[in-house]
Amino acid sequence: MSQFWKPGGERPQLLDDGEGGVLFFSPSASSSSSSSGFGYGSIDKLRQRLPVYKYRTAILYLVETRATTIIVGETGSGKTTQIPQFLNEAGWADGGRVIACTQPRRLAVQAVASRVAEEMGVKLGEEVGYTIRFEDVTNTDKTVVKFLTDGVLLREMMDDPLLSKYSVIMVDEAHERSISTDILLGLLRKIQRRRPDLRLIISSATIEAKSMASFFRSSKRHQEAGATDLGPSKEPAILSVEGRGFNVEIHYVEEPVPDYVQAAVSTVLLIHDQEPAGDILVFLTGQDDIDAAVRLLTEEVQSHGKKSHGLIVLPLFSGLPRADQDLVFSPTPRGKRKVVISTNIAETSLTMEGVVYVVDSGFSKQRFYNPISDIENLVVAPISKASARQRAGRAGRVRPGKCYRLYTEEYFVKQMSSEGIPEIQRSKLVSCVIQLKALGIDNILGFKWPASPSSEAMIRALEVLYSLGVLDDDAKLTSPVGFQVAEIPLDPMISKMILASDQLGCAEEILTIAAALSIQSIWVSGRGMQKELDEAKLRFAAAEGDHVTFLNVYKGFLQSGKSSDWCRRNFVNAHAMKKVIEIRAQLKRIAQRLGIVLKSCESDMTVLRKAVTAGFFANACRLEAYGHNGMYKTVRGSQEVYIHPSSVLFRVNPKWVVYHSLVSTDRQYMQNVITIEPSWLPEAAPHFYQQRQLGPSIH
Ligand code: ADP
Ligand code: MG
């Protein structure tokens, strides 16, 4: 066991809160800088100024003596960047062990890893590394501090169920309650029983710390069983790191705004015109509205309007190229003002120095799932009060700031819900169930969750997995299909499509399609130049639909020698295409490992469409009403859906299609659509589709 809290040194003072034995830390706990081994370079000085630094000894003491430590501290207090370093300095990575820190978001993983590497003065990918899906920047022999998404850590459990190489696992941003975080917490709770040497840190900006503590508290039965154990106390500790945020003045709009993008742009210009220096952080919802706002502001800047002189406009969303991310975090040049237009990634995952003004649209993109209709989509939905407070807090990092809420005070007080709903309660559970099954958790209904998913959603997931041939009659993973699907780090429907392509002899093509489907869009964003984009798409459009169109773009891109100039001319997103190539290469490796033969179907699009159907049969729709843009109904749930305007099949009205995903705005729109023959459905999933559902029109 590592020794780092120096006995004889000042023992941190613990206070009992008197309710259920949860322990809080005295906020007056002092640091023990003498034993820290820091030098006094400027980075060290910066580190020592962060609020968590004062709690260094306390944190190390708790991690040594408790199996689980819950740390709550305001965003920017240094939890993510400092705690893994404290642990490393204290020896938790000695003897080949690794300290892990998980994040729900890929971009946050990259950003904090590169920051920590910089603070430690090491090259990213050596002592400090990171892993996100399709990107592993670690070194098995050298990496001691590893940042990773919670999803990747779940994947690692498939090869190493007890996560034995990690000495401490810090589950960060736990308040976000992402689906992977919740699954991970449930599994770590089990692992702890088997590995008394493992330490957990659950950290977050705001959290129901007590309910988290009771989740990790051993039940009576287990405590008795473990009573003879040496090792850390099973009683979780709660440490609250005092914030140091400055006061933030809140402004509300007087009337609801009709268009929050426009309102955000006007507010930025107003702040720039009337307020003293300080950067602006704007919260919008996704790449499309962020791109629109960036464009509007950039036009304003380029037209040399006096109102925008000296503004630097930067977007921030996941999938943003590295160079653009770096710009966001680099210091603002003197005399300039930075405006960062972000998704809710900047709410708590990332800290930008210098932000004094926050503009909050009041919305974010959220996943919603309805188990009755079996439809999951991403919706722009109102945020919770907890999120609104976090967003406002971003303005008070360096000095008193201001937050402009683009909603009324009455709305905030009376209508906004106080907390968000955990993602697991508003998601499709197909991937989640298959992962648990692959980890040998057979009694899924008896699994202990931080928040239980609905049983309808669970049943839906079991049903789809059964139809995909992934689960057998006893709800166990089938061999080999079930295990193979679980091994591919993609949505099980995509994985099934890949496996089917092996039998159908079109794996070459399907891997390209799978790669293209796993990124947001291969096209440049169309706002403001929709017509040009539509014309460009026509050059590649295939009558079969979007999947085959991807193949045409991919071929064109390769033939151009992967030229960015070619991309620009064709409104193709060059960065996205590079990602497609990377992901495809990874999938190819996985496919080869599974023994899939990489065969091309040449020009036989029927087998290709059959392979897509084999994975996506659950998303089959039939045209119900012709029209400008015809109305479809899902075959299974009879839900009304339409082809999205971004699809090459928009206004084409084929009779039968399967879609890849749905987005909901004024209607439910199908994105990435391909034509099929209805007779393929009962072939692909006999239990799912009975002939009568498909109606007489199939013969
Ligand atoms: P927390 O996890 O508690 O929200 P972090 O550890 O992420 O806090 O950040 C602590 C501090 O480190 C921030 O206040 C900021 O000053 C600094 N910091 C973090 N990331 C970066 C970065 N990429 N560039 C510059 N400074 C950073
Ligand atoms: Mg953090």
XYZ file of C-alpha atoms and ligand atoms in Angstrom:
727
model
C 0.000 0.000 0.000
C 1.351 3.395 -0.910
C 2.319 5.775 1.848
C 1.795 9.431 1.238
C -0.190 10.960 4.001
C 2.593 11.435 6.481
C 1.681 10.093 9.873
C 2.820 12.619 12.398
C 1.994 15.359 9.958
C -1.052 17.420 10.642
C -4.042 15.121 10.665
C -6.910 16.586 8.732
C -9.847 17.414 10.889
C -13.004 15.456 10.213
C -16.425 16.600 11.210
C -19.336 14.263 11.599
C -22.525 15.721 10.226
C -24.503 13.689 12.706
C -26.795 12.205 10.077
C -26.054 8.723 8.990
C -22.367 8.948 9.681
C -21.391 10.795 6.524
C -18.267 12.749 7.109
C -17.548 16.238 5.967
C -14.258 17.909 6.020
C -13.476 20.948 8.014
C -13.050 23.749 5.499
C -10.176 25.092 7.531
C -8.020 22.073 6.754
C -4.622 23.326 5.785
C -2.207 22.102 3.200
C 1.100 20.435 3.714
C 3.085 22.006 0.964
C 6.361 20.852 2.474
C 5.673 17.225 1.618
C 4.283 17.945 -1.805
C 7.543 17.925 -3.631
C 6.571 20.907 -5.756
C 9.084 23.278 -7.152
C 8.207 26.928 -7.390
C 7.894 27.495 -11.094
C 5.023 29.586 -12.339
C 2.855 26.574 -13.107
C 3.351 25.365 -9.544
C 2.311 28.754 -8.224
C -0.817 28.619 -10.358
C -1.568 25.143 -9.111
C -1.150 26.191 -5.501
C -3.629 28.983 -5.940
C -6.422 26.597 -6.908
C -8.974 25.864 -4.156
C -8.331 22.089 -4.143
C -4.711 22.671 -3.260
C -5.687 23.534 0.307
C -7.341 20.141 0.522
C -4.450 18.160 -0.839
C -3.617 16.458 2.441
C -7.266 15.888 3.213
C -7.909 14.313 -0.155
C -4.897 12.015 0.104
C -5.837 11.051 3.637
C -9.361 10.147 2.622
C -8.276 8.212 -0.426
C -5.899 6.227 1.735
C -8.434 5.432 4.414
C -11.727 5.226 2.542
C -12.802 3.014 -0.312
C -14.928 5.817 -1.749
C -14.434 9.548 -1.519
C -16.984 11.970 -2.885
C -15.594 15.379 -3.761
C -17.856 18.286 -4.509
C -16.334 21.510 -5.695
C -17.205 24.348 -7.946
C -16.118 24.242 -11.573
C -12.607 25.577 -11.932
C -11.534 24.654 -8.412
C -8.989 22.192 -9.788
C -10.640 18.816 -9.271
C -9.948 17.354 -12.692
C -6.487 18.695 -13.347
C -5.075 18.541 -9.812
C -6.401 15.477 -8.028
C -4.842 12.952 -10.447
C -1.535 14.777 -10.016
C -1.829 14.694 -6.212
C -2.426 10.959 -6.428
C 0.544 10.489 -8.698
C 2.810 12.561 -6.469
C 1.671 10.480 -3.510
C 2.682 7.232 -5.145
C -0.620 5.792 -6.298
C 0.941 5.075 -9.674
C 3.975 3.275 -8.279
C 4.621 -0.313 -9.231
C 3.072 -0.122 -12.673
C -0.343 0.961 -11.451
C -2.378 3.596 -13.242
C -4.594 6.433 -12.042
C -7.721 6.827 -14.155
C -9.938 9.859 -14.461
C -13.129 9.556 -16.483
C -15.122 12.281 -18.217
C -18.460 11.999 -19.973
C -17.231 14.027 -22.958
C -14.549 13.223 -25.480
C -13.465 16.796 -25.973
C -13.047 17.289 -22.226
C -10.851 14.185 -22.070
C -8.505 15.581 -24.703
C -8.448 19.076 -23.249
C -7.748 18.118 -19.628
C -5.176 15.501 -20.592
C -3.224 18.001 -22.610
C -3.452 20.551 -19.797
C -2.199 18.067 -17.213
C 0.640 16.926 -19.480
C 1.646 20.550 -19.828
C 1.501 21.135 -16.053
C 3.617 18.050 -15.437
C 6.034 19.036 -18.177
C 5.653 15.763 -20.065
C 4.707 14.849 -23.587
C 1.045 13.977 -24.020
C 0.762 10.244 -24.597
C 3.634 9.336 -22.304
C 3.257 9.771 -18.508
C -0.065 11.475 -19.105
C -2.301 10.001 -21.780
C -5.872 9.742 -22.852
C -8.185 7.299 -24.575
C -11.431 8.079 -26.306
C -13.297 5.833 -28.707
C -11.163 5.374 -31.818
C -8.233 7.282 -30.346
C -5.709 5.894 -27.897
C -2.963 8.305 -26.900
C -1.313 6.312 -24.129
C 1.829 4.297 -23.660
C 1.437 1.003 -21.818
C 4.883 1.202 -20.255
C 4.851 4.860 -19.345
C 1.363 6.194 -18.770
C 0.588 6.733 -15.090
C -2.268 9.217 -15.319
C -4.876 8.327 -17.863
C -7.925 10.346 -18.846
C -10.683 8.508 -20.635
C -14.377 8.669 -21.341
C -16.573 6.678 -19.006
C -17.689 4.719 -22.079
C -14.113 3.642 -22.840
C -13.583 2.485 -19.259
C -16.715 0.348 -19.577
C -15.221 -1.180 -22.723
C -11.974 -1.910 -20.903
C -13.954 -3.958 -18.413
C -14.682 -6.474 -21.149
C -11.013 -7.446 -21.258
C -10.259 -6.781 -17.619
C -13.450 -7.085 -15.560
C -11.858 -5.908 -12.320
C -9.973 -3.049 -13.968
C -6.952 -4.442 -12.186
C -4.343 -2.057 -13.550
C -5.982 0.956 -11.910
C -5.217 1.894 -8.326
C -7.606 4.832 -8.189
C -10.519 5.559 -10.476
C -11.871 9.066 -10.386
C -15.347 9.293 -11.892
C -15.493 12.950 -12.740
C -18.443 15.156 -13.661
C -20.740 12.708 -11.909
C -23.477 15.343 -11.650
C -23.929 15.133 -15.417
C -25.417 11.714 -14.888
C -24.541 10.522 -18.357
C -25.731 7.031 -19.156
C -22.196 5.640 -19.146
C -21.407 7.317 -15.828
C -24.412 5.672 -14.222
C -23.577 2.231 -15.618
C -19.989 2.701 -14.510
C -21.004 3.677 -10.973
C -23.188 0.586 -10.732
C -20.344 -1.657 -11.887
C -17.641 -0.008 -9.794
C -19.774 -0.605 -6.758
C -19.599 -4.307 -7.568
C -15.868 -4.265 -8.361
C -15.143 -2.647 -5.013
C -16.398 -5.731 -3.220
C -13.862 -7.833 -5.070
C -10.999 -5.358 -4.912
C -10.485 -3.760 -1.504
C -7.291 -2.164 -2.820
C -9.205 -0.113 -5.371
C -10.070 3.456 -4.475
C -12.888 5.451 -5.980
C -13.251 9.170 -6.167
C -16.584 10.502 -7.338
C -16.275 14.154 -8.181
C -18.630 16.747 -9.461
C -19.625 20.359 -9.466
C -22.957 19.884 -7.784
C -24.152 16.583 -6.623
C -26.590 14.949 -4.367
C -23.569 13.921 -2.343
C -25.551 12.149 0.308
C -27.538 10.022 -2.072
C -24.310 9.164 -3.867
C -22.783 8.228 -0.519
C -25.675 5.979 0.362
C -25.393 4.348 -3.036
C -21.809 3.402 -2.232
C -22.399 2.559 1.400
C -22.288 -1.205 1.841
C -25.470 -2.812 2.930
C -25.483 -4.277 6.451
C -24.995 -7.753 5.146
C -21.902 -6.831 3.214
C -20.440 -4.850 6.052
C -20.676 -7.818 8.317
C -19.180 -10.059 5.702
C -16.322 -7.626 5.267
C -15.886 -6.897 8.960
C -12.693 -8.865 9.196
C -11.229 -7.183 6.141
C -8.261 -5.023 6.688
C -8.142 -2.212 4.203
C -10.041 1.002 3.869
C -13.275 1.892 5.550
C -16.294 1.135 3.410
C -18.041 4.224 4.657
C -17.879 6.844 1.903
C -16.516 10.247 2.828
C -17.766 13.525 1.449
C -15.380 16.374 0.961
C -16.650 19.731 -0.053
C -14.123 22.070 -1.613
C -15.044 25.652 -0.998
C -15.727 27.647 -4.101
C -14.079 30.888 -4.834
C -16.489 32.227 -7.423
C -17.185 35.930 -7.553
C -20.595 37.464 -7.539
C -22.490 37.225 -10.820
C -25.197 39.709 -11.637
C -28.133 38.049 -13.396
C -30.075 39.786 -16.167
C -33.264 38.398 -17.676
C -35.054 39.371 -20.873
C -38.354 41.107 -20.286
C -40.244 39.277 -23.018
C -39.570 35.742 -24.322
C -37.263 35.864 -27.372
C -38.503 34.346 -30.641
C -35.056 33.287 -31.934
C -32.346 32.582 -29.376
C -29.526 32.527 -31.952
C -30.389 36.034 -33.089
C -30.942 37.162 -29.509
C -27.573 35.733 -28.460
C -25.806 37.566 -31.298
C -27.444 40.888 -30.425
C -26.627 40.414 -26.742
C -22.959 39.759 -27.555
C -22.780 42.941 -29.620
C -24.499 44.896 -26.869
C -22.060 43.626 -24.223
C -19.125 44.396 -26.487
C -20.412 47.897 -27.071
C -21.278 48.780 -23.496
C -19.295 46.680 -21.045
C -15.645 46.845 -19.980
C -13.078 44.253 -21.075
C -13.659 40.544 -20.405
C -14.422 37.525 -22.547
C -17.919 36.357 -23.387
C -19.163 32.764 -23.199
C -22.383 31.995 -25.057
C -24.340 28.783 -24.439
C -26.233 27.519 -27.482
C -27.194 23.915 -28.215
C -25.288 22.263 -31.053
C -23.029 22.631 -34.034
C -25.762 24.008 -36.296
C -26.885 26.921 -34.156
C -23.299 27.581 -33.055
C -22.167 27.763 -36.687
C -25.047 30.125 -37.442
C -24.148 32.443 -34.565
C -20.453 32.348 -35.486
C -21.332 33.245 -39.054
C -23.583 36.140 -38.055
C -20.950 37.557 -35.711
C -18.100 37.021 -38.169
C -20.026 38.853 -40.870
C -20.506 41.693 -38.441
C -16.768 41.727 -37.719
C -15.820 41.546 -41.402
C -18.110 44.387 -42.324
C -15.943 46.429 -39.930
C -18.960 47.439 -37.943
C -17.859 49.620 -35.077
C -19.922 47.477 -32.743
C -17.759 44.431 -33.348
C -14.272 45.924 -33.522
C -11.765 43.724 -31.688
C -14.026 40.687 -31.318
C -12.544 37.208 -31.777
C -15.347 34.739 -32.448
C -14.737 31.049 -31.686
C -16.996 27.975 -31.708
C -16.710 25.137 -29.179
C -18.415 21.776 -29.606
C -17.349 18.173 -29.604
C -15.804 17.107 -32.884
C -14.110 20.468 -33.279
C -10.625 20.096 -34.824
C -7.735 20.237 -32.377
C -6.315 23.522 -33.636
C -9.651 25.248 -33.094
C -9.893 23.829 -29.577
C -6.504 25.271 -28.747
C -7.611 28.732 -29.843
C -10.445 28.610 -27.343
C -8.059 28.001 -24.443
C -5.291 30.363 -25.514
C -5.121 33.729 -23.757
C -6.980 36.635 -25.325
C -4.596 39.132 -26.956
C -4.473 42.529 -25.295
C -7.144 44.923 -26.524
C -9.278 42.116 -27.928
C -12.327 40.372 -26.615
C -12.947 36.678 -27.124
C -16.448 35.321 -27.691
C -16.698 31.551 -27.281
C -19.940 30.067 -28.559
C -20.355 26.683 -26.986
C -22.587 23.719 -26.305
C -23.092 22.830 -22.667
C -19.612 21.322 -22.699
C -18.424 24.616 -21.193
C -21.025 24.343 -18.441
C -18.815 22.333 -16.085
C -16.388 20.148 -18.063
C -14.006 22.834 -19.260
C -12.748 26.025 -17.748
C -11.820 29.063 -19.745
C -9.934 31.767 -17.996
C -11.008 35.330 -18.606
C -14.752 34.833 -19.039
C -16.641 37.691 -17.414
C -19.907 37.615 -19.349
C -22.179 34.663 -19.967
C -25.072 34.580 -22.404
C -27.414 31.670 -21.660
C -29.944 30.601 -24.288
C -31.710 28.411 -21.727
C -31.537 25.385 -24.004
C -29.358 22.381 -24.668
C -29.558 19.322 -26.896
C -30.887 16.402 -24.945
C -31.679 12.842 -25.711
C -35.238 11.706 -25.159
C -36.618 8.231 -25.499
C -40.186 7.105 -25.487
C -40.380 3.372 -24.849
C -43.998 3.224 -25.989
C -43.266 4.487 -29.491
C -39.708 3.116 -29.231
C -38.422 6.409 -30.584
C -35.300 8.114 -29.336
C -34.261 11.495 -30.536
C -32.121 14.479 -29.832
C -34.220 17.457 -28.968
C -33.411 21.053 -28.216
C -34.957 21.259 -24.751
C -34.990 23.674 -21.810
C -32.198 23.249 -19.287
C -32.749 22.891 -15.529
C -32.218 25.529 -12.866
C -29.130 23.616 -11.739
C -27.655 23.997 -15.244
C -28.641 27.645 -15.431
C -26.791 28.308 -12.163
C -23.713 26.475 -13.409
C -23.732 28.484 -16.614
C -24.025 31.751 -14.697
C -21.165 30.677 -12.439
C -18.817 30.631 -15.432
C -18.932 34.449 -15.459
C -17.496 34.782 -11.960
C -14.206 32.948 -12.314
C -11.750 35.834 -12.352
C -13.794 38.762 -11.088
C -17.420 39.744 -10.596
C -19.318 39.050 -13.804
C -22.661 39.235 -15.501
C -24.976 36.605 -16.891
C -27.600 37.420 -19.507
C -30.391 34.875 -19.564
C -32.379 34.843 -22.784
C -35.530 33.876 -20.892
C -37.724 35.708 -18.437
C -37.315 35.687 -14.702
C -40.836 34.386 -14.364
C -39.946 31.454 -16.601
C -36.867 30.704 -14.523
C -38.753 30.846 -11.245
C -41.984 29.154 -12.205
C -41.284 26.816 -15.083
C -37.725 25.624 -15.141
C -37.342 22.248 -13.458
C -34.896 22.279 -10.603
C -32.765 19.288 -11.696
C -32.232 17.474 -14.964
C -33.306 13.856 -15.448
C -30.461 11.290 -15.502
C -29.738 10.255 -19.076
C -30.395 6.602 -18.318
C -34.039 7.476 -17.718
C -34.410 9.127 -21.099
C -32.369 6.855 -23.369
C -32.717 3.752 -25.393
C -31.031 0.977 -23.436
C -29.907 -1.336 -26.220
C -26.191 -0.561 -25.897
C -26.361 -0.479 -22.143
C -27.994 -3.902 -21.883
C -25.557 -5.534 -24.263
C -22.605 -4.143 -22.338
C -23.899 -5.443 -19.044
C -24.593 -8.815 -20.613
C -21.100 -8.926 -22.049
C -19.758 -8.279 -18.558
C -21.653 -11.256 -17.274
C -24.387 -9.304 -15.477
C -27.235 -11.638 -16.254
C -29.794 -10.375 -13.824
C -30.169 -6.957 -15.365
C -33.481 -6.264 -13.707
C -31.815 -6.807 -10.341
C -28.819 -4.571 -11.090
C -28.403 -1.733 -8.625
C -28.414 1.623 -10.427
C -27.816 5.094 -9.087
C -31.153 5.834 -10.813
C -33.271 3.037 -12.204
C -34.247 3.029 -15.859
C -37.877 2.321 -16.688
C -38.820 -1.308 -17.058
C -40.598 -0.554 -20.368
C -37.334 0.742 -21.807
C -35.536 -2.309 -20.481
C -38.050 -4.668 -22.048
C -37.845 -2.830 -25.379
C -34.085 -3.215 -25.351
C -34.258 -6.914 -24.567
C -36.772 -7.367 -27.358
C -34.605 -5.641 -29.983
C -31.503 -7.530 -28.882
C -33.398 -10.767 -29.112
C -34.528 -9.899 -32.631
C -31.000 -8.940 -33.610
C -29.983 -12.456 -32.627
C -27.752 -11.059 -29.907
C -29.634 -12.586 -26.986
C -31.064 -16.073 -26.813
C -34.275 -17.339 -25.230
C -32.684 -17.182 -21.785
C -31.595 -13.581 -22.418
C -27.954 -14.650 -22.564
C -25.535 -13.406 -25.220
C -25.527 -15.695 -28.215
C -22.310 -17.169 -29.524
C -20.733 -15.994 -31.708
C -23.071 -13.175 -32.852
C -23.891 -11.740 -29.425
C -20.276 -11.691 -28.286
C -19.111 -10.261 -31.585
C -21.696 -7.476 -31.543
C -20.656 -6.637 -27.987
C -17.030 -6.466 -29.046
C -17.573 -3.791 -31.697
C -17.541 -0.394 -29.984
C -20.558 0.898 -31.880
C -24.308 0.903 -31.554
C -25.410 -2.775 -31.642
C -27.478 -2.076 -34.743
C -24.389 -0.912 -36.616
C -22.410 -3.852 -35.280
C -25.075 -6.238 -36.508
C -25.014 -4.553 -39.921
C -21.255 -5.138 -40.079
C -21.618 -8.811 -39.160
C -24.369 -9.262 -41.753
C -22.153 -7.686 -44.407
C -19.695 -10.508 -43.920
C -22.263 -13.082 -44.970
C -23.573 -10.875 -47.766
C -20.103 -10.135 -49.134
C -20.091 -6.347 -48.815
C -17.962 -5.678 -45.724
C -15.684 -3.250 -47.637
C -18.594 -0.947 -48.313
C -20.381 -1.421 -44.998
C -17.289 -0.464 -43.004
C -17.190 2.845 -44.859
C -20.871 3.366 -44.175
C -20.453 2.467 -40.493
C -17.599 4.963 -40.186
C -19.606 7.715 -41.897
C -22.632 7.054 -39.702
C -20.598 7.380 -36.538
C -19.697 11.009 -37.135
C -22.124 13.894 -37.090
C -22.078 14.901 -40.734
C -19.709 14.599 -43.660
C -21.049 17.822 -45.161
C -20.118 21.360 -44.283
C -22.836 23.090 -42.368
C -25.439 24.401 -44.793
C -26.807 27.469 -43.049
C -26.789 30.431 -45.396
C -25.666 28.400 -48.416
C -28.253 25.691 -48.533
C -28.663 25.933 -52.289
C -24.974 25.386 -53.047
C -24.834 22.513 -50.597
C -27.875 20.847 -52.155
C -26.292 21.162 -55.602
C -23.069 19.650 -54.361
C -24.961 16.731 -52.811
C -26.667 16.058 -56.131
C -23.266 15.259 -57.625
C -22.998 12.289 -55.290
C -26.634 11.464 -54.661
C -27.594 7.811 -55.099
C -31.137 6.638 -55.780
C -30.782 4.078 -52.982
C -30.282 6.800 -50.400
C -27.791 8.420 -48.051
C -25.720 5.360 -47.216
C -24.795 4.777 -50.850
C -24.239 8.515 -51.242
C -21.595 8.262 -48.496
C -19.822 5.628 -50.566
C -19.755 7.955 -53.563
C -18.311 10.807 -51.499
C -15.726 8.479 -49.975
C -14.656 7.249 -53.420
C -14.419 10.813 -54.713
C -12.372 11.837 -51.692
C -9.910 8.972 -52.171
C -9.647 9.632 -55.915
C -8.846 13.280 -55.239
C -5.886 12.093 -53.136
C -7.727 13.184 -49.977
C -7.539 16.747 -51.152
C -8.986 19.486 -48.960
C -9.409 21.569 -52.064
C -11.667 18.874 -53.494
C -13.629 18.948 -50.241
C -14.065 22.706 -50.378
C -15.362 22.564 -53.934
C -17.839 19.842 -53.057
C -19.055 21.181 -49.698
C -17.617 18.130 -48.012
C -16.176 18.594 -44.518
C -12.499 17.678 -44.904
C -11.987 17.218 -41.194
C -14.960 14.856 -41.037
C -13.602 12.823 -43.970
C -10.242 12.408 -42.238
C -12.147 11.120 -39.211
C -14.070 8.688 -41.446
C -10.770 7.322 -42.754
C -9.406 6.946 -39.224
C -12.521 5.276 -37.872
C -12.720 3.008 -40.882
C -9.150 1.859 -40.292
C -10.022 1.025 -36.675
C -13.166 -0.824 -37.691
C -11.171 -2.738 -40.242
C -8.824 -3.941 -37.518
C -11.750 -5.008 -35.340
C -13.409 -6.735 -38.300
C -10.246 -8.661 -39.073
C -9.956 -9.713 -35.468
C -13.495 -11.072 -35.689
C -12.576 -12.954 -38.844
C -14.771 -10.868 -41.129
C -13.740 -11.172 -44.766
C -13.303 -7.767 -46.362
C -15.093 -8.357 -49.602
C -16.552 -5.771 -51.945
C -20.003 -6.129 -53.504
C -18.817 -3.946 -56.425
C -22.006 -2.479 -57.803
C -24.521 -4.827 -56.230
C -26.430 -2.391 -54.066
C -29.060 -4.951 -53.123
C -26.793 -6.903 -50.801
C -25.631 -3.671 -49.286
C -29.194 -2.545 -48.579
C -29.899 -5.975 -47.127
C -26.961 -5.625 -44.758
C -28.275 -2.248 -43.573
C -31.710 -3.800 -43.083
C -30.210 -6.636 -41.054
C -29.050 -4.062 -38.498
C -31.718 -1.421 -38.747
C -34.917 -3.388 -39.358
C -36.402 -1.870 -36.205
C -36.312 1.529 -37.938
C -38.368 0.512 -40.963
C -41.000 2.929 -42.259
C -43.653 2.811 -44.927
C -44.865 5.742 -47.009
C -48.421 6.550 -45.968
C -49.274 9.754 -47.773
C -47.693 11.105 -50.926
C -47.009 14.776 -51.040
C -44.319 17.357 -51.385
C -42.526 15.600 -48.567
C -44.453 12.397 -47.977
C -45.583 11.203 -44.585
C -44.230 7.870 -43.351
C -45.202 5.674 -40.463
C -42.883 3.441 -38.495
C -43.867 -0.140 -39.175
C -43.674 -1.149 -35.545
C -45.096 1.792 -33.642
C -47.156 3.564 -36.345
C -45.465 6.845 -35.513
C -45.634 9.662 -38.051
C -42.196 10.513 -39.460
C -40.787 12.449 -42.412
C -37.579 12.347 -44.406
C -35.197 15.060 -43.225
C -34.418 17.813 -45.749
C -30.713 16.937 -45.485
C -31.355 13.467 -46.929
C -30.843 12.808 -50.631
C -34.226 11.062 -50.529
C -36.013 14.227 -49.380
C -39.047 14.693 -51.656
C -38.258 11.441 -53.484
C -40.878 9.517 -51.504
C -39.707 5.904 -51.865
C -42.265 3.433 -50.545
C -40.173 1.588 -47.949
C -37.142 2.882 -46.061
C -35.076 2.317 -42.948
C -33.551 5.284 -41.176
C -30.465 5.604 -39.030
C -31.689 8.176 -36.507
C -34.491 10.615 -35.805
C -34.365 14.284 -34.986
C -37.336 16.138 -33.774
C -38.059 19.763 -34.502
C -41.551 20.642 -35.669
C -41.925 16.987 -36.708
C -40.018 13.733 -36.355
C -37.460 13.657 -39.133
C -35.530 10.611 -40.329
C -31.834 11.216 -40.922
C -29.736 9.003 -43.177
C -32.312 7.009 -45.018
C -32.005 4.068 -47.424
C -34.633 2.315 -49.539
C -35.458 -1.309 -48.813
C -37.808 -4.085 -49.921
C -40.410 -4.970 -47.291
C -39.870 -8.697 -47.844
C -36.416 -8.286 -46.311
C -37.880 -7.356 -42.932
C -39.296 -10.721 -41.841
C -36.146 -12.291 -43.295
C -33.946 -10.077 -41.140
C -36.046 -10.317 -37.991
C -38.754 -12.964 -38.082
C -39.709 -12.441 -34.451
C -39.923 -8.728 -34.779
C -42.002 -8.526 -37.905
C -44.910 -10.732 -38.574
C -46.241 -10.678 -42.089
C -49.493 -9.025 -41.093
C -47.717 -5.889 -39.848
C -46.256 -5.387 -43.264
C -49.670 -5.469 -44.881
C -50.779 -6.820 -48.217
C -48.661 -4.399 -50.229
C -45.553 -6.500 -49.856
C -46.562 -9.180 -52.306
P -12.509 21.559 -12.089
O -12.312 20.179 -12.566
O -12.625 21.667 -10.601
O -13.650 22.232 -12.757
P -10.064 22.063 -13.494
O -9.084 21.152 -12.834
O -10.628 21.641 -14.782
O -11.204 22.411 -12.443
O -9.379 23.460 -13.738
C -8.630 24.110 -12.743
C -7.953 25.347 -13.302
O -6.961 24.953 -14.216
C -8.869 26.265 -14.071
O -9.447 27.217 -13.243
C -7.912 26.920 -15.023
O -7.320 28.009 -14.419
C -6.858 25.896 -15.252
N -7.019 25.207 -16.544
C -7.694 24.067 -16.763
N -7.621 23.693 -18.052
C -6.887 24.625 -18.664
C -6.425 24.817 -20.007
N -6.719 23.938 -20.987
N -5.683 25.903 -20.270
C -5.379 26.779 -19.295
N -5.774 26.658 -18.033
C -6.501 25.603 -17.695
Mg -13.532 19.229 -13.975
